[in-house]
Amino acid sequence: MAQYINNDEMMRVASFYEPLRQRNLLFEQEFGRKPRAVVETHGCQQNENDSERLRGMLAEAGYDFSDDINDADVVVFNTCAVRENAEDKIFGRIGILKHIKEHKPHMLIALCGCMVQQQHIAEKIRTVHPQVDLVFGPHALYRFPELLEKAYKSRKTLLSVDDSDGAIAEDMPVMREDAHKAWVSVMYGCNNFCTYCVVPYVRGRERSRKPECIISEIEELARDGVGEITLLGQNVNSYGKDLEEDIDFADLIRRVNDIEGIERIRFMTSHPKDFGDRLIDAMAECDKVCPQLHLPFQSGSDKVLADMNRRYTRAEYLEKLNKAKARIPNLALTTDIIVGFPTETQADFEDTVSLLEEAEFDMIFSFIYSRRVGTPAAKMESVLSDEQIHKNFERMLSVQNEISRRKNEAYVGRVCRVLVDGESKTDSKMLTSRTDTGKIVNFAGDKSLAGKYIDVKITKAQTWSLYGELV
Ligand code: SAH
Ligand code: SF4
């Protein structure tokens, strides 16, 4: 049974808002404005979800917000550890902050999230980047007001990186990015220990939120006008295994499907080893569950899958995928793939390409393997050269681009119901929206349509997006 942070502890943490507000009032008297906070999110949807809580807590403490670190009085980097390039980017950002802080000594710098949960990184920051005032891991997220207040008083970098399994904190303040769509975590952590992956080490063991907490959060969202929710977990198919109540993820989405005001339900991520008929049935039978499935296969070779500790074979994967395709009309498929896992040979890579051709995904998220300290794969020797791995990666993308374009072209002429996100970032005359299958559709329209569900006729297809017109 997952550990919950109790009420007394939440109250203790909340008692730190008052001194923070006092501190911020003094700031306002001195500078004629409220202090400004920047929260920069790196990595996955779980981090985006956590950042909305960080902003909620900062708002509660009396901060204003900005997007520009040059304007900031407090900067929080919510970091990612999944691949090395994410970490390099954050060290680059810390270097920039060092220069800004030289001219702005009162600026407070905080780092949180998965990257700093790794002891060797926390240690590096403390010794090499003393300009960072506060470092805290994912398990300490709910303690942010307390840590922030303490960091203001501390002369040294304050570290809060415990290696517990993590507990669940409910009812943190939240400031949501989007008025019409929201992330909802159903569980935290991971028990799978794929040999390349750092997530189980930094996010702790699997813990499911109680269904009543999830349902009441979604009911509140629906009352606030949020129609689309994405249920989040590292492996949503493990949902409920650690709860007293007899419930699994398929049961949960059926309950969410009954909530009035919710129009669309998405979820990620499903682990293929646990994905099965119960979830396929629930997806097919629940009208609000979008026909969209993200099912990472990682590699098309059975040998590499075994070395990755994925616990399914290529044939099992394809069988499940085909069952889902047969049962759910118009199902859009996405996946994650790693190229250059240490034991991957050229023949193994060819198996990945052939799986791509066989499965026909709408879109893939592909990554070059990155060695992560402390994971079993980090000790394995690489078979292929970096040059070959990069060549393979490029080839895989071109194979997939062709498939993505073909799948998108099949939409031309269809009328699709879309949720309008708002103005396109690249062309202010266009609106951007999404189909229930997760496809981006750009079309000309008035920005007052933002947040509405409308019908659009698809007129043109590209590899990454569709174009359409209002009907
Ligand atoms: N829990 C999810 C996703 C976790 S991380 C799942 O199991 O699917 C998201 C993706 O990052 C993974 O699916 C994998 O493709 C990729 N990834 C994880 N560790 C990696 C590493 N060390 N190198 C390259 N890609 C990695
Ligand atoms: Fe990482 Fe595997 Fe867990 Fe996904 S299931 S988070 S890839 S260990």
mmCIF file with all atom_site columns, C-alpha atoms and ligand atoms in Angstrom, residues 190 192-194 196-197 199-200 234 271 310, ligand 2:
data_model
loop_
_atom_site.group_PDB
_atom_site.id
_atom_site.type_symbol
_atom_site.label_atom_id
_atom_site.label_alt_id
_atom_site.label_comp_id
_atom_site.label_asym_id
_atom_site.label_entity_id
_atom_site.label_seq_id
_atom_site.pdbx_PDB_ins_code
_atom_site.Cartn_x
_atom_site.Cartn_y
_atom_site.Cartn_z
_atom_site.occupancy
_atom_site.B_iso_or_equiv
_atom_site.pdbx_formal_charge
_atom_site.auth_seq_id
_atom_site.auth_comp_id
_atom_site.auth_asym_id
_atom_site.auth_atom_id
_atom_site.pdbx_PDB_model_num
ATOM   1  C  CA  . CYS A 1 190 ? 8.168  2.478  -11.787 1.00 0.00 ? 190 CYS A CA  1
ATOM   2  C  CA  . ASN A 1 192 ? 10.120 -2.345 -14.232 1.00 0.00 ? 192 ASN A CA  1
ATOM   3  C  CA  . PHE A 1 193 ? 13.844 -1.647 -14.255 1.00 0.00 ? 193 PHE A CA  1
ATOM   4  C  CA  . CYS A 1 194 ? 14.417 -1.753 -17.993 1.00 0.00 ? 194 CYS A CA  1
ATOM   5  C  CA  . TYR A 1 196 ? 18.792 1.281  -19.911 1.00 0.00 ? 196 TYR A CA  1
ATOM   6  C  CA  . CYS A 1 197 ? 16.455 3.415  -17.813 1.00 0.00 ? 197 CYS A CA  1
ATOM   7  C  CA  . VAL A 1 199 ? 13.426 6.376  -14.057 1.00 0.00 ? 199 VAL A CA  1
ATOM   8  C  CA  . PRO A 1 200 ? 12.943 3.675  -11.357 1.00 0.00 ? 200 PRO A CA  1
ATOM   9  C  CA  . GLN A 1 234 ? 5.123  5.338  -16.196 1.00 0.00 ? 234 GLN A CA  1
ATOM   10 C  CA  . HIS A 1 271 ? 3.907  -1.166 -21.048 1.00 0.00 ? 271 HIS A CA  1
ATOM   11 C  CA  . ARG A 1 310 ? 11.351 -5.632 -21.429 1.00 0.00 ? 310 ARG A CA  1
HETATM 12 FE FE1 . SF4 B 2 .   ? 11.890 3.242  -17.668 1.00 0.00 ? 2   SF4 B FE1 1
HETATM 13 FE FE2 . SF4 B 2 .   ? 11.054 0.812  -18.355 1.00 0.00 ? 2   SF4 B FE2 1
HETATM 14 FE FE3 . SF4 B 2 .   ? 9.987  2.029  -16.215 1.00 0.00 ? 2   SF4 B FE3 1
HETATM 15 FE FE4 . SF4 B 2 .   ? 9.434  2.933  -18.677 1.00 0.00 ? 2   SF4 B FE4 1
HETATM 16 S  S1  . SF4 B 2 .   ? 8.873  0.923  -17.832 1.00 0.00 ? 2   SF4 B S1  1
HETATM 17 S  S2  . SF4 B 2 .   ? 10.005 4.145  -16.901 1.00 0.00 ? 2   SF4 B S2  1
HETATM 18 S  S3  . SF4 B 2 .   ? 11.346 2.585  -19.761 1.00 0.00 ? 2   SF4 B S3  1
HETATM 19 S  S4  . SF4 B 2 .   ? 12.091 1.358  -16.434 1.00 0.00 ? 2   SF4 B S4  1
#
